[in-house]
Amino acid sequence: MCGIVAYIGNKKCKNILVNGLKRLEYRGYDSAGIAILCNDSTSEGGNCLHRVKVIKKAGKIGALEDELENIDIDGVCGIGHTRWATHGEPTEVNAHPHTDCSGNIAVVHNGIIENYSELREMLTKKGHKFVSQTDTEVLPHLLEEYYDGDLLTSMQKLVKKIKGSGAVVAISGYNHEEIIGARIASPLVVGVSRDGNFLASDMPAVLEHTRNFTVLNDYETVRLTKDKVEIFDPEGKLVNREPFKINWSISSAEKSGYEDFMLKEIFEQPYGVKETMRGRITDGRLNFSELNLSTQQIKNLKKIQIIACGTSYHTALIGKQIIEKWAKIPVEVDFSSEYRYRGPLVESDYLLIAITQSGETIDTLAAIREAKTKGAKIVAITNVVGSTMARESSSVIYTHAGPEIGVCATKTFTAQIIVMYLMGLYLGKIKGYIDDVKLKELIEELNFIPNKIQNILNRANDIKHIANKTCGHTCFLFLGRIYGFPIALEGALKLKEISYIHAEGYPAGEMKHGPIALTDKRTVVVGIIPEDFVYEKILSNIQEVKARKATVVAIATEGDNKIKEYADYVFYVPKTMDELYGILAVVPLQLYAYYIAKNHNRNVDQPRNLAKSVTVE
Ligand code: F6R
């Protein structure tokens, strides 16, 4: 939520900032702005004072870009921001950067300052003048209040004063050779390169300039100059932290000819799935030592709790089914936002698995912190190396889907499902419920999954056709049973979040307990109907909605001819094992949501009111 980018180096920073913001637009798109230290300076009290030029616009980055087209700024040090509004409407005056009374200190911020009204009152009494309705504006005024010749120490005082979360980055006309940043429980990474140094909310923002990164921990501050990065712990002591290298390619953060990131990312799934299996399945053997649990610890496990939000929550539901089936360990699944407040029971022989593609979702982070205080061992599943979740967990299992830029999760979902399958197999093998024959059979089938997904993608036009025929409907019900149920939830979530059409996911057997009242000729029922042990049951459920004049779209298994008698449209997915069906069935549903949203001219990469990393509660 909100994206920050900052650069200091040898190059002019205007375009670096704007390009960085474009790559961060998925984090917020209500307004955007930059502040640059200009080369011209005046003298104040014998000191050289550089002009801080701030340019900001309401709306998307494109509006800022248009504004900047005819403005020539030579500065090599600047900060930029794209906003997802929390306090104050998405207007130009509320856009970041915000400045102090003198206009010499400019600040960008991502997060929420919970004590901002009391700070604002205190600052107003001291004569500070506020112009916006944002919580952020207290920050430059606080820095101004604390400033005694060193912006870093002012920032360190500020960090101690703030309640809430945030990443804060500031520049000042008093010292044009530095950028100061702080992390107060919101992501901020440091990019290091020969031509200068960067701060950003997320690595893809500056991937075209560097792949060497360092992360900041909570309450740490950082001073960037063009050739130096200094990180300070909460006590102000210098920290020695070496950068790490990430292997994401630049093209992975670009559309590469696709109309949207979402479509590109849907098509990248065979690769993301293969990459996530790579090294974990070799020569028919399973290597999952990352779990970091001894055989005895696994044998002693009494319960697994899985927490997650949104799409990751649907992975958690799949994980529950798989682990209970293959490893026979009871699994509880919770929304992170519920888990953290419901006073969960945690015991020493429980394992907590937190699933989050971004690794920064605040509800999931808060939930693991709560569980940690109760002594739980935490395993994180995330796509982002160095993310807060990765750093705060006892062990991390990375999905290797590559950066996901579209707000809507697609390739990270299928990569997460693969991790759940591998974990289920691994636990099942150690617990003795999966023998070598079964393991071999399952691994062989897993190895076919990327090609089977590719087979579905090759027929994307068939889904497009179904979407074109049904996009005028106003109510969509996604029905599934057992392995199809989490996929029904995911299909509905995808559709509603990018098309803004009402959609519900339901266990098909529950229809008669209420939702069937919604069904009439305006309704589309999307049935996820594998030929598994509940096939006949779901067919009866489909008959019930058909009798009420709903249009039926079936996601069925190749070779199932009977389904044609029940459905108006059928899309076939390749045959696979019952337990693995979900990872195939979700792909046509992602495409279905995509094409319906495109029919309604929606911006699928940046759906309204949503952001990629939900770093506020
Ligand atoms: C849906 C979507 C969101 C996220 C949710 C959790 O397409 O993207 O529902 O799944 O915000 O995000 P992570 O996985 O980053 O914790």
XYZ file of C-alpha atoms and ligand atoms in Angstrom:
633
model
C 0.000 0.000 0.000
C 1.733 3.101 -1.318
C 5.024 2.785 -3.125
C 8.232 4.606 -2.346
C 11.328 4.998 -4.469
C 14.408 7.128 -3.844
C 17.706 7.561 -5.644
C 21.011 9.310 -5.103
C 23.881 8.856 -7.522
C 25.617 10.031 -10.651
C 22.575 10.079 -12.906
C 19.724 12.562 -13.178
C 17.036 11.171 -10.971
C 13.783 12.390 -12.565
C 13.313 9.457 -14.931
C 14.707 6.934 -12.461
C 12.039 7.990 -9.983
C 9.195 8.010 -12.500
C 10.148 4.592 -13.892
C 10.470 3.234 -10.375
C 7.015 4.570 -9.523
C 5.552 2.964 -12.638
C 6.840 -0.368 -11.422
C 5.333 0.301 -8.010
C 1.986 1.530 -9.287
C 0.428 -1.781 -8.264
C 0.903 -0.678 -4.650
C -1.326 2.362 -5.025
C -2.611 4.553 -7.800
C -4.560 7.431 -6.271
C -1.874 10.066 -6.768
C 1.850 10.326 -7.359
C 4.652 12.785 -6.780
C 8.370 13.372 -6.628
C 10.736 15.732 -4.823
C 14.182 16.447 -6.222
C 17.081 18.421 -4.834
C 17.918 20.946 -7.534
C 21.440 21.934 -8.413
C 20.786 25.613 -7.729
C 21.381 26.759 -4.192
C 21.309 29.821 -1.977
C 23.273 30.608 1.099
C 21.595 30.531 4.490
C 23.516 31.374 7.658
C 26.749 30.651 5.814
C 25.423 27.244 4.702
C 24.514 26.201 1.214
C 20.772 25.550 0.826
C 19.579 23.597 -2.200
C 16.097 24.104 -3.609
C 13.665 21.215 -3.039
C 11.406 20.935 -6.072
C 8.151 19.066 -5.450
C 5.836 18.018 -8.268
C 2.707 15.977 -7.600
C -0.555 15.090 -9.280
C -3.787 13.370 -8.359
C -4.468 10.222 -10.373
C -2.140 7.648 -11.871
C 1.556 7.987 -12.592
C 0.669 8.881 -16.196
C -0.693 12.247 -14.984
C 2.566 12.968 -13.154
C 4.571 11.865 -16.158
C 2.659 14.270 -18.430
C 3.266 17.083 -15.971
C 6.981 16.308 -15.827
C 7.455 16.055 -19.568
C 8.254 19.723 -20.026
C 10.020 20.256 -16.733
C 13.762 19.931 -16.835
C 15.322 19.121 -13.453
C 18.983 18.246 -13.239
C 19.065 16.923 -9.688
C 20.680 13.592 -8.865
C 18.985 13.052 -5.518
C 15.246 12.605 -5.120
C 12.290 10.710 -3.684
C 9.022 9.541 -5.246
C 5.712 8.152 -4.085
C 2.581 6.522 -5.443
C -0.341 6.669 -3.032
C -3.078 4.367 -1.837
C -5.178 6.775 0.177
C -5.826 6.078 3.857
C -6.124 9.512 5.530
C -7.519 12.212 3.247
C -8.958 11.982 -0.231
C -6.830 11.243 -3.272
C -6.280 14.913 -4.189
C -3.152 16.760 -5.288
C -2.736 18.469 -1.933
C -2.860 15.115 -0.132
C -0.369 13.554 -2.558
C 3.183 12.909 -1.331
C 5.859 14.221 -0.995
C 4.863 16.476 1.873
C 7.080 19.287 3.105
C 7.783 21.182 6.326
C 6.886 24.863 6.822
C 10.059 26.074 5.124
C 9.708 23.747 2.136
C 13.289 22.558 2.734
C 12.451 19.058 3.963
C 10.394 16.683 1.814
C 9.048 13.335 2.959
C 7.339 10.296 1.458
C 5.676 7.690 3.625
C 3.986 4.328 3.342
C 1.847 3.205 6.269
C -0.403 4.655 8.937
C 0.556 6.953 11.810
C -1.848 6.071 14.558
C -0.963 9.000 16.842
C -0.982 11.596 14.075
C -3.794 13.740 15.479
C -2.022 14.204 18.780
C 1.252 14.939 16.938
C -0.513 17.379 14.644
C -2.031 19.179 17.603
C 1.334 19.397 19.347
C 3.031 20.708 16.190
C 0.241 23.187 15.456
C 0.633 24.631 18.950
C 4.301 25.142 18.158
C 3.328 27.156 15.079
C 3.611 24.545 12.301
C 1.192 25.065 9.429
C -0.569 22.081 7.837
C -2.088 22.081 4.384
C -3.312 18.499 3.843
C -5.604 16.037 5.565
C -2.975 13.307 5.630
C -1.334 11.651 8.607
C 1.978 11.827 6.714
C 2.245 15.591 6.890
C 3.231 15.428 10.559
C 6.492 13.775 9.490
C 8.247 16.673 7.706
C 7.116 18.992 10.486
C 8.494 16.651 13.125
C 11.791 16.479 11.238
C 11.804 20.282 11.068
C 11.105 20.471 14.789
C 13.935 18.061 15.635
C 16.418 19.350 13.044
C 19.706 20.450 14.551
C 21.985 20.148 11.553
C 21.697 16.383 10.975
C 18.650 14.896 9.266
C 19.598 11.379 10.365
C 19.372 12.189 14.071
C 16.085 14.015 13.474
C 14.781 10.875 11.756
C 15.948 8.708 14.652
C 14.014 10.922 17.076
C 10.985 10.758 14.779
C 11.045 6.956 14.726
C 10.779 6.937 18.510
C 7.824 9.313 18.427
C 5.669 7.525 15.854
C 3.016 4.963 16.742
C 1.819 2.794 13.879
C 3.546 1.483 10.825
C 5.482 3.001 8.021
C 8.466 3.415 5.843
C 9.636 7.028 5.762
C 12.106 8.590 3.357
C 13.285 12.195 3.468
C 15.574 14.638 1.693
C 16.504 18.140 2.728
C 17.918 21.211 1.031
C 20.400 21.470 3.911
C 22.387 18.490 2.687
C 22.022 17.625 -0.978
C 24.320 14.619 -0.690
C 22.138 12.307 1.351
C 18.793 10.566 1.591
C 17.553 9.432 4.979
C 15.125 6.552 5.439
C 13.494 4.663 8.273
C 11.511 1.498 8.534
C 8.745 1.424 11.112
C 7.179 -1.938 10.341
C 6.585 -1.387 6.593
C 8.828 -2.708 3.844
C 11.824 -0.716 2.643
C 14.681 -2.235 0.693
C 18.049 -0.728 -0.141
C 19.339 -1.226 -3.674
C 23.075 -0.868 -4.178
C 24.780 -0.099 -7.498
C 27.918 1.433 -8.910
C 25.970 4.421 -10.213
C 24.234 5.198 -6.973
C 21.983 3.818 -4.276
C 18.244 3.329 -3.966
C 15.471 2.927 -1.454
C 12.240 1.286 -2.534
C 9.151 -0.394 -1.147
C 9.805 -3.374 -3.355
C 12.717 -4.730 -5.379
C 11.070 -4.619 -8.857
C 11.028 -0.799 -8.617
C 14.763 -0.639 -9.225
C 15.472 -3.988 -10.826
C 16.584 -2.289 -14.032
C 19.445 -0.678 -12.075
C 20.538 -3.330 -9.622
C 19.982 -6.821 -8.318
C 21.956 -6.241 -5.131
C 19.796 -5.487 -2.144
C 19.849 -5.087 1.604
C 16.784 -5.032 3.789
C 16.079 -2.905 6.815
C 14.659 -4.251 10.046
C 11.947 -2.506 12.018
C 12.987 0.768 13.604
C 16.270 0.900 11.734
C 17.330 4.048 9.917
C 19.519 4.415 6.878
C 21.666 7.116 5.329
C 22.320 6.851 1.599
C 24.937 8.842 -0.213
C 25.866 8.227 -3.822
C 28.554 5.718 -2.919
C 27.707 4.600 0.604
C 24.895 2.940 2.543
C 24.915 3.212 6.326
C 22.317 1.348 8.362
C 21.688 2.148 12.027
C 19.943 0.001 14.608
C 17.157 1.443 16.823
C 19.810 2.637 19.295
C 21.599 4.509 16.524
C 24.538 2.108 16.307
C 26.010 1.405 12.870
C 25.041 -2.063 11.586
C 27.173 -4.116 9.257
C 24.897 -5.799 6.705
C 26.105 -7.208 3.408
C 23.845 -6.945 0.340
C 22.424 -10.130 -1.194
C 21.818 -10.764 -4.883
C 18.433 -11.742 -6.293
C 18.011 -13.647 -9.520
C 14.836 -11.985 -10.822
C 15.301 -10.820 -14.402
C 14.408 -7.360 -15.621
C 11.960 -8.767 -18.155
C 10.120 -10.488 -15.313
C 9.114 -7.015 -14.131
C 7.974 -5.946 -17.623
C 4.960 -6.834 -19.733
C 7.089 -8.335 -22.538
C 4.438 -7.839 -25.210
C 1.440 -8.937 -23.141
C -1.460 -6.531 -22.807
C -1.403 -6.734 -19.017
C 0.806 -8.089 -16.267
C -2.044 -10.326 -15.158
C -2.200 -12.087 -18.522
C 1.555 -12.405 -18.674
C 1.650 -13.840 -15.179
C -1.110 -16.349 -15.960
C 0.959 -17.517 -18.912
C 4.108 -17.740 -16.784
C 2.593 -20.441 -14.587
C 4.198 -23.487 -16.187
C 7.552 -21.817 -15.525
C 6.672 -20.688 -11.965
C 5.475 -24.170 -11.064
C 8.569 -25.818 -12.545
C 10.886 -23.368 -10.795
C 9.146 -23.970 -7.489
C 9.667 -27.727 -7.866
C 13.257 -27.321 -9.047
C 15.756 -28.669 -6.555
C 12.955 -30.026 -4.402
C 12.285 -32.988 -6.639
C 15.468 -34.505 -8.051
C 15.721 -37.917 -9.665
C 12.377 -38.886 -8.260
C 13.388 -37.975 -4.718
C 11.958 -35.306 -2.502
C 14.231 -32.772 -0.876
C 12.442 -30.563 1.576
C 15.007 -29.934 4.264
C 14.106 -26.211 4.210
C 11.253 -27.110 6.490
C 13.921 -27.287 9.137
C 12.161 -29.876 11.271
C 13.795 -33.068 12.467
C 12.156 -36.413 11.726
C 11.264 -36.677 15.386
C 9.713 -33.207 15.458
C 7.570 -34.136 12.448
C 6.531 -37.430 14.003
C 5.558 -35.565 17.179
C 3.453 -32.949 15.400
C -0.024 -32.905 16.902
C -1.514 -30.176 14.816
C -0.727 -27.743 12.036
C -2.288 -24.300 11.915
C -2.224 -22.441 8.619
C -2.923 -18.730 8.391
C -3.216 -16.490 5.359
C -5.365 -13.838 3.655
C -7.175 -13.666 0.306
C -5.827 -15.973 -2.361
C -3.173 -17.300 0.003
C -6.014 -18.375 2.285
C -7.318 -20.545 -0.546
C -3.882 -22.165 -0.756
C -4.184 -22.809 2.971
C -7.478 -24.656 2.396
C -5.818 -26.808 -0.244
C -2.918 -27.401 2.154
C -5.327 -28.622 4.812
C -6.885 -31.185 2.478
C -3.531 -32.406 1.221
C -1.757 -32.633 4.578
C -4.693 -34.324 6.269
C -4.970 -36.805 3.404
C -1.298 -37.628 2.881
C 0.240 -37.044 6.324
C -2.804 -37.549 8.544
C -1.972 -34.539 10.696
C -5.002 -32.441 11.737
C -4.874 -28.987 10.170
C -6.698 -25.831 11.219
C -6.995 -22.956 8.756
C -7.646 -19.352 9.764
C -7.780 -15.967 8.154
C -4.779 -14.174 9.645
C -6.977 -11.248 10.656
C -9.175 -13.592 12.707
C -6.396 -15.734 14.125
C -4.558 -12.823 15.687
C -7.566 -11.725 17.728
C -9.300 -14.986 18.513
C -6.863 -16.098 21.205
C -5.757 -19.266 19.400
C -4.544 -22.236 21.407
C -0.923 -22.946 20.549
C 1.143 -25.784 21.964
C 4.781 -26.757 21.585
C 3.973 -29.698 19.290
C 1.980 -27.511 16.880
C 3.397 -26.027 13.702
C 2.200 -22.694 12.325
C 2.433 -22.191 8.566
C 1.996 -18.630 7.305
C 1.335 -18.209 3.589
C 1.846 -14.811 1.985
C 3.112 -14.133 -1.515
C 4.303 -10.624 -0.625
C 5.680 -11.541 2.772
C 4.441 -8.163 3.990
C 0.716 -8.591 4.718
C 0.317 -6.919 8.080
C -2.447 -9.209 9.358
C -0.345 -12.289 8.671
C 2.728 -10.713 10.227
C 0.759 -9.715 13.313
C -0.640 -13.233 13.555
C 2.776 -14.899 13.522
C 4.029 -12.432 16.107
C 1.088 -13.403 18.300
C 1.800 -17.116 17.783
C 5.511 -16.626 18.475
C 4.783 -15.198 21.898
C 3.035 -18.503 22.590
C 6.097 -20.486 21.538
C 4.946 -21.642 18.087
C 7.433 -22.650 15.443
C 6.701 -20.660 12.287
C 7.197 -21.787 8.709
C 6.674 -19.067 6.123
C 5.748 -19.654 2.507
C 6.474 -16.544 0.496
C 7.601 -15.368 -2.926
C 9.764 -12.490 -1.768
C 13.303 -13.092 -0.614
C 14.209 -10.933 2.363
C 10.581 -9.987 3.085
C 9.564 -9.343 6.679
C 7.785 -12.681 6.869
C 10.882 -14.488 5.654
C 12.995 -12.797 8.264
C 10.662 -13.278 11.182
C 9.926 -16.978 10.683
C 11.805 -19.992 12.005
C 12.079 -21.323 8.459
C 11.107 -20.141 4.995
C 9.989 -21.989 1.920
C 10.210 -19.772 -1.106
C 7.938 -20.058 -4.090
C 9.923 -19.225 -7.209
C 7.203 -17.651 -9.306
C 9.229 -14.499 -10.091
C 7.929 -11.034 -9.270
C 4.170 -10.692 -9.490
C 3.206 -7.187 -10.536
C -0.523 -7.571 -11.300
C -2.439 -6.823 -8.125
C -4.365 -10.037 -8.490
C -2.463 -13.149 -7.407
C -2.166 -15.765 -10.154
C 1.240 -17.357 -10.633
C 2.071 -17.048 -6.951
C -1.085 -19.042 -6.190
C -0.127 -22.046 -8.313
C 3.421 -21.876 -6.970
C 2.036 -21.902 -3.414
C -0.128 -24.922 -4.237
C 2.987 -26.757 -5.403
C 4.654 -26.039 -2.078
C 1.623 -27.442 -0.263
C 1.735 -30.609 -2.391
C 5.458 -31.051 -1.714
C 5.007 -30.413 1.973
C 2.127 -32.888 2.176
C 4.246 -35.521 0.443
C 7.237 -34.853 2.644
C 5.272 -35.010 5.890
C 3.346 -38.064 4.680
C 6.558 -39.865 3.789
C 8.139 -39.156 7.170
C 4.979 -40.089 9.038
C 4.975 -43.370 7.124
C 1.666 -42.925 5.317
C 3.224 -42.626 1.860
C 5.375 -45.515 0.697
C 7.994 -45.373 -2.060
C 5.575 -46.611 -4.713
C 2.977 -43.961 -3.937
C 5.699 -41.304 -3.678
C 7.036 -42.214 -7.106
C 3.584 -42.139 -8.623
C 2.797 -38.721 -7.110
C 6.143 -37.234 -8.091
C 5.714 -38.474 -11.656
C 2.335 -36.810 -11.856
C 3.653 -33.577 -10.328
C 6.303 -33.475 -13.033
C 3.545 -33.470 -15.672
C 1.735 -30.492 -14.113
C 3.664 -27.704 -15.959
C 2.863 -29.294 -19.345
C -0.752 -29.797 -18.381
C -1.030 -26.121 -17.428
C 0.558 -25.247 -20.771
C -2.041 -27.389 -22.520
C -4.781 -25.307 -20.849
C -3.090 -22.022 -21.741
C -2.838 -23.107 -25.378
C -6.640 -23.151 -25.393
C -7.093 -19.715 -23.791
C -9.259 -18.651 -26.729
C -11.874 -21.250 -25.798
C -12.177 -19.607 -22.384
C -12.289 -16.205 -24.009
C -15.228 -17.404 -26.091
C -17.108 -18.583 -22.970
C -16.311 -15.284 -21.236
C -17.590 -13.272 -24.213
C -20.844 -15.236 -24.188
C -21.478 -14.911 -20.443
C -19.961 -11.552 -19.496
C -23.322 -9.747 -19.502
C -24.617 -11.658 -16.481
C -24.757 -9.957 -13.101
C -24.396 -12.810 -10.632
C -21.837 -15.628 -10.701
C -21.802 -18.627 -8.403
C -18.705 -20.817 -8.378
C -19.432 -24.288 -7.055
C -17.055 -27.069 -6.148
C -16.765 -29.936 -3.726
C -13.724 -31.221 -1.819
C -10.679 -30.394 -3.992
C -12.820 -28.173 -6.166
C -14.095 -26.062 -3.274
C -11.032 -23.828 -2.612
C -10.835 -23.388 -6.382
C -14.460 -22.230 -6.451
C -13.578 -19.629 -3.813
C -10.565 -18.526 -5.811
C -12.525 -18.330 -9.080
C -15.095 -16.074 -7.404
C -12.437 -13.887 -5.784
C -10.622 -13.410 -9.096
C -13.810 -12.434 -10.872
C -15.097 -9.994 -8.273
C -11.810 -8.240 -7.651
C -11.042 -7.411 -11.277
C -14.481 -7.164 -12.900
C -16.477 -5.728 -9.935
C -19.266 -8.221 -10.664
C -20.901 -9.998 -7.756
C -19.500 -13.512 -7.429
C -19.626 -16.126 -4.670
C -17.713 -19.327 -4.168
C -19.639 -22.101 -2.467
C -19.370 -25.780 -1.612
C -21.905 -27.152 -4.091
C -23.712 -29.187 -1.424
C -24.472 -25.997 0.536
C -26.478 -24.417 -2.294
C -29.764 -25.767 -1.051
C -29.179 -24.129 2.331
C -29.610 -20.605 0.985
C -27.688 -19.491 -2.089
C -29.974 -21.356 -4.466
C -32.452 -18.524 -3.821
C -30.131 -16.304 -5.871
C -30.411 -18.514 -8.908
C -32.386 -17.402 -11.933
C -31.735 -16.711 -15.587
C -29.364 -13.838 -14.740
C -27.068 -16.190 -12.848
C -24.049 -17.999 -14.205
C -23.057 -21.080 -12.261
C -19.461 -22.125 -12.800
C -19.085 -25.729 -11.694
C -15.693 -27.263 -10.960
C -16.536 -30.851 -11.784
C -13.668 -33.345 -11.837
C -14.534 -37.001 -12.379
C -13.778 -37.838 -8.771
C -15.645 -39.608 -5.990
C -18.194 -36.778 -5.621
C -18.801 -36.366 -9.357
C -22.389 -37.664 -9.270
C -23.177 -35.490 -6.255
C -22.057 -32.295 -7.914
C -23.939 -33.217 -11.078
C -27.137 -33.282 -9.013
C -26.282 -29.848 -7.623
C -25.769 -28.581 -11.157
C -29.102 -30.036 -12.233
C -30.775 -28.083 -9.440
C -29.443 -24.749 -10.680
C -30.094 -25.649 -14.301
C -33.730 -26.273 -13.404
C -33.803 -22.673 -12.161
C -32.607 -21.385 -15.538
C -29.021 -20.529 -14.603
C -26.405 -20.650 -17.352
C -23.920 -23.379 -16.496
C -20.196 -23.287 -17.286
C -18.400 -26.507 -16.382
C -14.718 -27.015 -15.769
C -14.534 -30.742 -16.400
C -12.047 -33.528 -17.020
C -10.950 -34.419 -20.526
C -13.006 -37.322 -21.856
C -16.092 -36.577 -19.736
C -18.843 -36.530 -22.358
C -21.709 -36.788 -19.939
C -21.128 -33.266 -18.635
C -22.287 -31.792 -21.950
C -25.841 -32.801 -21.093
C -25.755 -30.570 -18.027
C -23.685 -27.560 -19.000
C -24.121 -24.790 -21.538
C -20.353 -24.425 -21.891
C -17.634 -26.910 -21.024
C -13.907 -26.373 -20.681
C -11.836 -29.516 -20.298
C -8.695 -29.776 -18.217
C -6.273 -32.692 -18.618
C -6.728 -35.763 -16.431
C -4.738 -35.841 -13.216
C -4.987 -37.305 -9.709
C -7.957 -36.093 -7.671
C -5.764 -34.274 -5.155
C -3.885 -32.382 -7.873
C -6.965 -31.299 -9.790
C -7.123 -27.837 -8.190
C -3.891 -26.559 -9.657
C -5.199 -27.267 -13.168
C -8.787 -26.148 -12.634
C -7.815 -22.715 -11.364
C -6.034 -21.735 -14.588
C -9.163 -21.531 -16.788
C -10.884 -19.630 -13.967
C -8.108 -17.035 -13.894
C -8.477 -16.639 -17.653
C -12.261 -16.523 -17.363
C -12.083 -13.670 -14.809
C -9.506 -11.907 -16.967
C -11.558 -11.996 -20.157
C -14.793 -10.982 -18.440
C -13.021 -8.022 -16.824
C -11.532 -7.028 -20.190
C -15.027 -7.178 -21.686
C -16.019 -4.603 -19.081
C -12.937 -2.486 -19.842
C -11.513 -2.904 -16.381
C -7.911 -2.216 -15.480
C -7.062 -5.760 -14.448
C -3.598 -4.927 -13.162
C -4.821 -2.189 -10.874
C -8.345 -2.953 -9.706
C -10.038 -0.202 -7.753
C -9.491 0.019 -3.997
C -6.931 -2.800 -3.975
C -3.181 -2.898 -3.499
C -0.628 -5.628 -3.957
C 0.842 -5.633 -0.468
C -1.641 -4.927 2.258
C 0.638 -3.359 4.828
C -2.103 -1.681 6.863
C -4.597 -3.424 9.088
C -6.180 -11.708 -4.602
C -5.103 -11.101 -3.877
C -5.260 -10.845 -2.417
C -4.040 -11.419 -1.686
C -4.093 -11.083 -0.204
C -2.947 -11.701 0.563
O -5.897 -11.800 -5.945
O -4.084 -10.817 -4.439
O -6.431 -11.395 -1.928
O -4.033 -12.795 -1.889
O -4.043 -9.684 -0.043
O -1.709 -11.269 0.087
P -0.376 -12.018 0.471
O -0.407 -13.359 -0.158
O 0.707 -11.152 -0.074
O -0.343 -12.109 1.961
